[in-house]
């Protein structure tokens, strides 16, 4: 995708020693963490719309967070947050829709009412998808099968392309950061490859990996697996 082909030099994350940016000076800023899947959704959306020059990335070091972030930027003290028109908004699913409808660039949401309705169903399934997939980390991994079957079926619904709604959309962006983490973790730790026997899901991953707007936001899978190990293995 042409708009994704701008290769950016990514700024270093701000920590407790960093000064705040000049907040509310008219600049549109997207506060993220390089490792947060929710923030990644909004970062991908910004890249897909070719807004690299319009929306400035401000990465935050969540482990050593600057105090000004909660005090001056976003009282919820989470990422992502978007500073736009003298307001700060949060919640990744809200933000991807907001960026798609308030900024220039290709539309990432269909007009077709059947697709719109299905998009809402898929957005509301994400939390159960994540819960089912990660709860399976305790067993042999294959118990997550129902969650991946749901995805495989969803990917079969519209036949005009390999994505959730046929053509690439915000729904793909919403799922990608989670699939990016769960896939290498289950492969390495449980020796379970959820793409086996799920050809649509295998193709979806392949197609997503052709999109530079997305691949530029990806973390090293080794780091993702390591951070999931730290997070989930203690509970196993
Ligand atoms: N529901 C929020 C979740 C955001 C979220 O949990 N972000 C994490 C990082 S991945 C965070 O900022 N955690 C810091 C904290 O909770 O103190 C969204 O979709 O934007």
mmCIF file of C-alpha atoms and ligand atoms in Angstrom:
data_model
loop_
_atom_site.group_PDB
_atom_site.id
_atom_site.type_symbol
_atom_site.label_atom_id
_atom_site.label_comp_id
_atom_site.label_asym_id
_atom_site.label_seq_id
_atom_site.Cartn_x
_atom_site.Cartn_y
_atom_site.Cartn_z
ATOM 1 C CA UNK A 1 0.000 0.000 0.000
ATOM 2 C CA UNK A 2 1.590 3.265 -1.149
ATOM 3 C CA UNK A 3 0.628 5.261 1.926
ATOM 4 C CA UNK A 4 2.356 2.782 4.183
ATOM 5 C CA UNK A 5 5.619 2.898 2.334
ATOM 6 C CA UNK A 6 7.017 5.922 4.178
ATOM 7 C CA UNK A 7 9.714 4.464 6.391
ATOM 8 C CA UNK A 8 9.884 6.536 9.531
ATOM 9 C CA UNK A 9 12.702 6.985 11.947
ATOM 10 C CA UNK A 10 10.986 6.177 15.224
ATOM 11 C CA UNK A 11 11.572 8.563 18.122
ATOM 12 C CA UNK A 12 12.903 7.272 21.469
ATOM 13 C CA UNK A 13 10.337 6.632 24.218
ATOM 14 C CA UNK A 14 9.881 9.380 26.812
ATOM 15 C CA UNK A 15 10.420 8.391 30.451
ATOM 16 C CA UNK A 16 10.244 9.949 33.899
ATOM 17 C CA UNK A 17 13.278 12.119 33.085
ATOM 18 C CA UNK A 18 11.830 13.506 29.859
ATOM 19 C CA UNK A 19 10.198 16.908 29.493
ATOM 20 C CA UNK A 20 6.639 16.918 28.194
ATOM 21 C CA UNK A 21 5.992 17.984 24.601
ATOM 22 C CA UNK A 22 4.342 21.434 24.212
ATOM 23 C CA UNK A 23 0.862 20.024 24.881
ATOM 24 C CA UNK A 24 -2.126 21.827 23.263
ATOM 25 C CA UNK A 25 0.037 23.825 20.850
ATOM 26 C CA UNK A 26 -2.107 22.673 17.924
ATOM 27 C CA UNK A 27 0.005 19.625 17.068
ATOM 28 C CA UNK A 28 -1.895 16.358 16.790
ATOM 29 C CA UNK A 29 -0.092 13.758 18.879
ATOM 30 C CA UNK A 30 -0.579 10.037 19.281
ATOM 31 C CA UNK A 31 0.756 8.787 22.611
ATOM 32 C CA UNK A 32 1.695 5.133 22.381
ATOM 33 C CA UNK A 33 3.989 2.550 23.826
ATOM 34 C CA UNK A 34 5.969 0.569 21.269
ATOM 35 C CA UNK A 35 4.919 -2.659 22.960
ATOM 36 C CA UNK A 36 1.208 -2.020 23.619
ATOM 37 C CA UNK A 37 -1.181 -3.901 21.297
ATOM 38 C CA UNK A 38 -3.979 -1.363 21.888
ATOM 39 C CA UNK A 39 -1.710 1.536 20.969
ATOM 40 C CA UNK A 40 -0.487 -0.422 17.963
ATOM 41 C CA UNK A 41 -4.018 -0.453 16.525
ATOM 42 C CA UNK A 42 -4.084 3.319 16.386
ATOM 43 C CA UNK A 43 -0.528 3.545 15.114
ATOM 44 C CA UNK A 44 -1.381 1.146 12.239
ATOM 45 C CA UNK A 45 -4.484 3.210 11.394
ATOM 46 C CA UNK A 46 -2.426 6.410 11.271
ATOM 47 C CA UNK A 47 0.111 4.734 8.957
ATOM 48 C CA UNK A 48 -2.549 3.189 6.700
ATOM 49 C CA UNK A 49 -4.087 6.611 6.144
ATOM 50 C CA UNK A 50 -0.685 8.102 5.344
ATOM 51 C CA UNK A 51 -0.865 10.500 8.301
ATOM 52 C CA UNK A 52 2.762 10.194 9.379
ATOM 53 C CA UNK A 53 3.255 13.967 8.965
ATOM 54 C CA UNK A 54 -0.120 14.970 10.426
ATOM 55 C CA UNK A 55 -0.134 12.840 13.580
ATOM 56 C CA UNK A 56 3.085 12.905 15.570
ATOM 57 C CA UNK A 57 4.012 9.768 17.458
ATOM 58 C CA UNK A 58 4.896 10.267 21.103
ATOM 59 C CA UNK A 59 6.110 6.981 22.584
ATOM 60 C CA UNK A 60 5.993 6.628 26.358
ATOM 61 C CA UNK A 61 8.044 4.227 28.470
ATOM 62 C CA UNK A 62 5.232 2.619 30.489
ATOM 63 C CA UNK A 63 7.633 0.991 32.956
ATOM 64 C CA UNK A 64 9.106 4.397 33.866
ATOM 65 C CA UNK A 65 6.220 6.694 33.037
ATOM 66 C CA UNK A 66 6.649 10.483 33.147
ATOM 67 C CA UNK A 67 4.419 12.014 35.862
ATOM 68 C CA UNK A 68 3.236 14.714 33.444
ATOM 69 C CA UNK A 69 1.506 12.105 31.307
ATOM 70 C CA UNK A 70 -1.217 11.420 33.874
ATOM 71 C CA UNK A 71 -1.257 15.005 35.179
ATOM 72 C CA UNK A 72 -1.297 16.942 31.927
ATOM 73 C CA UNK A 73 -2.145 14.599 29.069
ATOM 74 C CA UNK A 74 -4.374 11.668 29.966
ATOM 75 C CA UNK A 75 -5.677 11.192 33.519
ATOM 76 C CA UNK A 76 -6.462 7.515 32.782
ATOM 77 C CA UNK A 77 -2.657 7.179 32.474
ATOM 78 C CA UNK A 78 -2.904 4.600 29.699
ATOM 79 C CA UNK A 79 -1.858 4.407 26.093
ATOM 80 C CA UNK A 80 -3.055 4.987 23.469
ATOM 81 C CA UNK A 81 -4.265 8.591 23.720
ATOM 82 C CA UNK A 82 -4.799 11.080 20.928
ATOM 83 C CA UNK A 83 -4.300 14.826 21.384
ATOM 84 C CA UNK A 84 -6.369 16.537 18.698
ATOM 85 C CA UNK A 85 -8.139 19.914 18.575
ATOM 86 C CA UNK A 86 -7.220 20.684 22.194
ATOM 87 C CA UNK A 87 -8.728 17.492 23.506
ATOM 88 C CA UNK A 88 -7.273 14.166 24.562
ATOM 89 C CA UNK A 89 -9.204 11.025 23.766
ATOM 90 C CA UNK A 90 -8.493 7.389 24.601
ATOM 91 C CA UNK A 91 -9.716 3.843 23.953
ATOM 92 C CA UNK A 92 -8.174 2.199 20.927
ATOM 93 C CA UNK A 93 -11.357 1.020 19.201
ATOM 94 C CA UNK A 94 -12.854 4.508 19.519
ATOM 95 C CA UNK A 95 -9.638 6.082 18.302
ATOM 96 C CA UNK A 96 -9.271 3.992 15.153
ATOM 97 C CA UNK A 97 -12.833 4.938 14.156
ATOM 98 C CA UNK A 98 -12.194 8.583 15.069
ATOM 99 C CA UNK A 99 -9.011 8.782 12.987
ATOM 100 C CA UNK A 100 -10.663 7.059 10.058
ATOM 101 C CA UNK A 101 -13.574 9.503 10.015
ATOM 102 C CA UNK A 102 -11.853 12.776 11.025
ATOM 103 C CA UNK A 103 -8.677 12.641 8.929
ATOM 104 C CA UNK A 104 -7.801 12.412 5.247
ATOM 105 C CA UNK A 105 -6.552 9.273 3.561
ATOM 106 C CA UNK A 106 -8.203 6.093 2.301
ATOM 107 C CA UNK A 107 -11.367 5.026 4.114
ATOM 108 C CA UNK A 108 -10.785 1.968 6.278
ATOM 109 C CA UNK A 109 -14.424 1.154 6.875
ATOM 110 C CA UNK A 110 -16.976 -0.112 4.341
ATOM 111 C CA UNK A 111 -20.285 1.562 3.447
ATOM 112 C CA UNK A 112 -22.111 -1.719 2.903
ATOM 113 C CA UNK A 113 -24.610 -2.103 5.799
ATOM 114 C CA UNK A 114 -24.097 -5.901 6.014
ATOM 115 C CA UNK A 115 -20.352 -5.389 6.382
ATOM 116 C CA UNK A 116 -20.816 -2.615 8.930
ATOM 117 C CA UNK A 117 -23.060 -4.817 11.029
ATOM 118 C CA UNK A 118 -20.600 -7.695 10.895
ATOM 119 C CA UNK A 119 -17.760 -5.332 11.790
ATOM 120 C CA UNK A 120 -19.524 -4.466 15.060
ATOM 121 C CA UNK A 121 -19.955 -8.166 15.850
ATOM 122 C CA UNK A 122 -16.239 -8.729 15.242
ATOM 123 C CA UNK A 123 -15.243 -5.718 17.353
ATOM 124 C CA UNK A 124 -17.320 -7.046 20.242
ATOM 125 C CA UNK A 125 -15.844 -10.521 19.928
ATOM 126 C CA UNK A 126 -12.234 -9.368 20.371
ATOM 127 C CA UNK A 127 -12.192 -9.493 24.163
ATOM 128 C CA UNK A 128 -13.598 -13.048 24.243
ATOM 129 C CA UNK A 129 -11.167 -14.022 21.516
ATOM 130 C CA UNK A 130 -8.259 -12.772 23.613
ATOM 131 C CA UNK A 131 -9.574 -14.391 26.811
ATOM 132 C CA UNK A 132 -10.184 -17.763 25.189
ATOM 133 C CA UNK A 133 -6.854 -17.747 23.387
ATOM 134 C CA UNK A 134 -4.808 -16.757 26.437
ATOM 135 C CA UNK A 135 -6.688 -18.991 28.896
ATOM 136 C CA UNK A 136 -5.557 -21.908 26.739
ATOM 137 C CA UNK A 137 -1.949 -21.071 27.598
ATOM 138 C CA UNK A 138 -2.493 -23.216 30.697
ATOM 139 C CA UNK A 139 -3.160 -26.430 28.770
ATOM 140 C CA UNK A 140 -1.764 -27.713 25.510
ATOM 141 C CA UNK A 141 -2.831 -24.651 23.577
ATOM 142 C CA UNK A 142 -5.338 -26.447 21.396
ATOM 143 C CA UNK A 143 -8.281 -25.500 23.691
ATOM 144 C CA UNK A 144 -8.065 -22.107 22.070
ATOM 145 C CA UNK A 145 -9.315 -23.903 18.955
ATOM 146 C CA UNK A 146 -12.817 -22.436 19.306
ATOM 147 C CA UNK A 147 -11.442 -18.906 19.185
ATOM 148 C CA UNK A 148 -9.382 -19.624 16.069
ATOM 149 C CA UNK A 149 -12.301 -21.485 14.487
ATOM 150 C CA UNK A 150 -14.417 -18.378 15.018
ATOM 151 C CA UNK A 151 -11.792 -16.341 13.166
ATOM 152 C CA UNK A 152 -11.535 -18.902 10.358
ATOM 153 C CA UNK A 153 -15.331 -18.808 9.892
ATOM 154 C CA UNK A 154 -15.363 -15.006 10.048
ATOM 155 C CA UNK A 155 -12.691 -14.830 7.350
ATOM 156 C CA UNK A 156 -14.887 -16.992 5.123
ATOM 157 C CA UNK A 157 -17.930 -14.704 5.273
ATOM 158 C CA UNK A 158 -17.118 -12.184 2.532
ATOM 159 C CA UNK A 159 -15.484 -13.449 -0.598
ATOM 160 C CA UNK A 160 -14.223 -10.225 -2.181
ATOM 161 C CA UNK A 161 -10.855 -10.427 -0.449
ATOM 162 C CA UNK A 162 -8.803 -12.239 2.233
ATOM 163 C CA UNK A 163 -9.673 -9.861 5.098
ATOM 164 C CA UNK A 164 -12.436 -9.934 7.724
ATOM 165 C CA UNK A 165 -14.787 -7.778 5.674
ATOM 166 C CA UNK A 166 -13.364 -8.950 2.348
ATOM 167 C CA UNK A 167 -11.331 -5.792 1.776
ATOM 168 C CA UNK A 168 -8.831 -4.531 4.348
ATOM 169 C CA UNK A 169 -10.492 -2.554 7.168
ATOM 170 C CA UNK A 170 -10.349 -1.391 10.777
ATOM 171 C CA UNK A 171 -11.386 -4.889 11.847
ATOM 172 C CA UNK A 172 -8.094 -6.331 10.572
ATOM 173 C CA UNK A 173 -6.268 -3.546 12.367
ATOM 174 C CA UNK A 174 -8.103 -4.320 15.616
ATOM 175 C CA UNK A 175 -7.165 -8.022 15.572
ATOM 176 C CA UNK A 176 -3.642 -7.882 14.132
ATOM 177 C CA UNK A 177 -1.679 -6.881 17.265
ATOM 178 C CA UNK A 178 -3.229 -9.745 19.260
ATOM 179 C CA UNK A 179 -2.769 -12.416 16.602
ATOM 180 C CA UNK A 180 0.808 -11.143 16.190
ATOM 181 C CA UNK A 181 1.462 -11.978 19.861
ATOM 182 C CA UNK A 182 -0.537 -15.171 20.366
ATOM 183 C CA UNK A 183 0.745 -16.941 17.234
ATOM 184 C CA UNK A 184 4.510 -17.030 18.032
ATOM 185 C CA UNK A 185 3.818 -17.667 21.727
ATOM 186 C CA UNK A 186 1.701 -20.778 21.085
ATOM 187 C CA UNK A 187 4.167 -21.946 18.435
ATOM 188 C CA UNK A 188 7.165 -21.692 20.696
ATOM 189 C CA UNK A 189 5.785 -22.563 24.092
ATOM 190 C CA UNK A 190 3.000 -25.033 23.200
ATOM 191 C CA UNK A 191 4.288 -26.186 19.795
ATOM 192 C CA UNK A 192 0.798 -25.393 18.553
ATOM 193 C CA UNK A 193 0.355 -23.747 15.165
ATOM 194 C CA UNK A 194 -3.193 -22.441 14.929
ATOM 195 C CA UNK A 195 -2.859 -21.806 11.192
ATOM 196 C CA UNK A 196 -2.648 -25.553 10.479
ATOM 197 C CA UNK A 197 -5.995 -26.624 9.077
ATOM 198 C CA UNK A 198 -7.115 -22.972 8.989
ATOM 199 C CA UNK A 199 -6.112 -21.797 5.524
ATOM 200 C CA UNK A 200 -8.011 -18.489 5.679
ATOM 201 C CA UNK A 201 -6.205 -17.507 8.849
ATOM 202 C CA UNK A 202 -2.844 -18.531 7.334
ATOM 203 C CA UNK A 203 -3.563 -16.381 4.260
ATOM 204 C CA UNK A 204 -4.767 -13.469 6.411
ATOM 205 C CA UNK A 205 -1.449 -13.434 8.303
ATOM 206 C CA UNK A 206 0.464 -13.576 5.006
ATOM 207 C CA UNK A 207 -1.576 -10.732 3.535
ATOM 208 C CA UNK A 208 -1.204 -8.579 6.646
ATOM 209 C CA UNK A 209 2.547 -9.053 6.475
ATOM 210 C CA UNK A 210 2.570 -7.501 2.999
ATOM 211 C CA UNK A 211 1.198 -4.242 4.404
ATOM 212 C CA UNK A 212 4.085 -1.963 5.364
ATOM 213 C CA UNK A 213 1.810 0.356 7.299
ATOM 214 C CA UNK A 214 1.371 -2.596 9.637
ATOM 215 C CA UNK A 215 4.792 -4.265 9.464
ATOM 216 C CA UNK A 216 6.479 -1.020 10.545
ATOM 217 C CA UNK A 217 4.602 -1.251 13.840
ATOM 218 C CA UNK A 218 5.519 -4.873 14.570
ATOM 219 C CA UNK A 219 7.765 -5.849 17.435
ATOM 220 C CA UNK A 220 10.423 -8.538 17.250
ATOM 221 C CA UNK A 221 8.490 -11.805 17.830
ATOM 222 C CA UNK A 222 11.216 -12.915 20.282
ATOM 223 C CA UNK A 223 10.455 -9.901 22.489
ATOM 224 C CA UNK A 224 6.724 -10.533 22.240
ATOM 225 C CA UNK A 225 7.142 -14.184 23.242
ATOM 226 C CA UNK A 226 9.416 -13.164 26.121
ATOM 227 C CA UNK A 227 6.937 -10.626 27.425
ATOM 228 C CA UNK A 228 4.049 -13.129 27.208
ATOM 229 C CA UNK A 229 6.218 -15.654 29.061
ATOM 230 C CA UNK A 230 6.804 -13.171 31.863
ATOM 231 C CA UNK A 231 3.141 -12.279 31.969
ATOM 232 C CA UNK A 232 1.518 -15.709 31.668
ATOM 233 C CA UNK A 233 4.044 -18.362 32.697
ATOM 234 C CA UNK A 234 3.989 -17.363 36.360
ATOM 235 C CA UNK A 235 0.295 -18.257 36.392
ATOM 236 C CA UNK A 236 0.724 -21.598 34.638
HETATM 237 N N1 LIG B 1 -9.136 -0.375 26.666
HETATM 238 C C1 LIG B 1 -7.902 0.334 26.406
HETATM 239 C C2 LIG B 1 -6.725 -0.471 26.946
HETATM 240 C C3 LIG B 1 -5.421 0.294 26.911
HETATM 241 C C4 LIG B 1 -4.372 -0.368 27.807
HETATM 242 O O1 LIG B 1 -4.695 -1.220 28.657
HETATM 243 N N2 LIG B 1 -3.107 0.032 27.647
HETATM 244 C C5 LIG B 1 -2.074 -0.456 28.517
HETATM 245 C C6 LIG B 1 -0.781 -0.772 27.802
HETATM 246 S S1 LIG B 1 -0.932 -2.112 26.682
HETATM 247 C C7 LIG B 1 -1.722 0.633 29.519
HETATM 248 O O2 LIG B 1 -1.638 1.790 29.191
HETATM 249 N N3 LIG B 1 -1.491 0.227 30.755
HETATM 250 C C8 LIG B 1 -1.047 1.120 31.743
HETATM 251 C C9 LIG B 1 -1.858 1.039 32.977
HETATM 252 O O3 LIG B 1 -2.913 0.411 32.953
HETATM 253 O O4 LIG B 1 -1.448 1.656 33.969
HETATM 254 C C10 LIG B 1 -7.782 0.584 24.908
HETATM 255 O O5 LIG B 1 -8.334 -0.203 24.125
HETATM 256 O O6 LIG B 1 -7.153 1.586 24.508
#
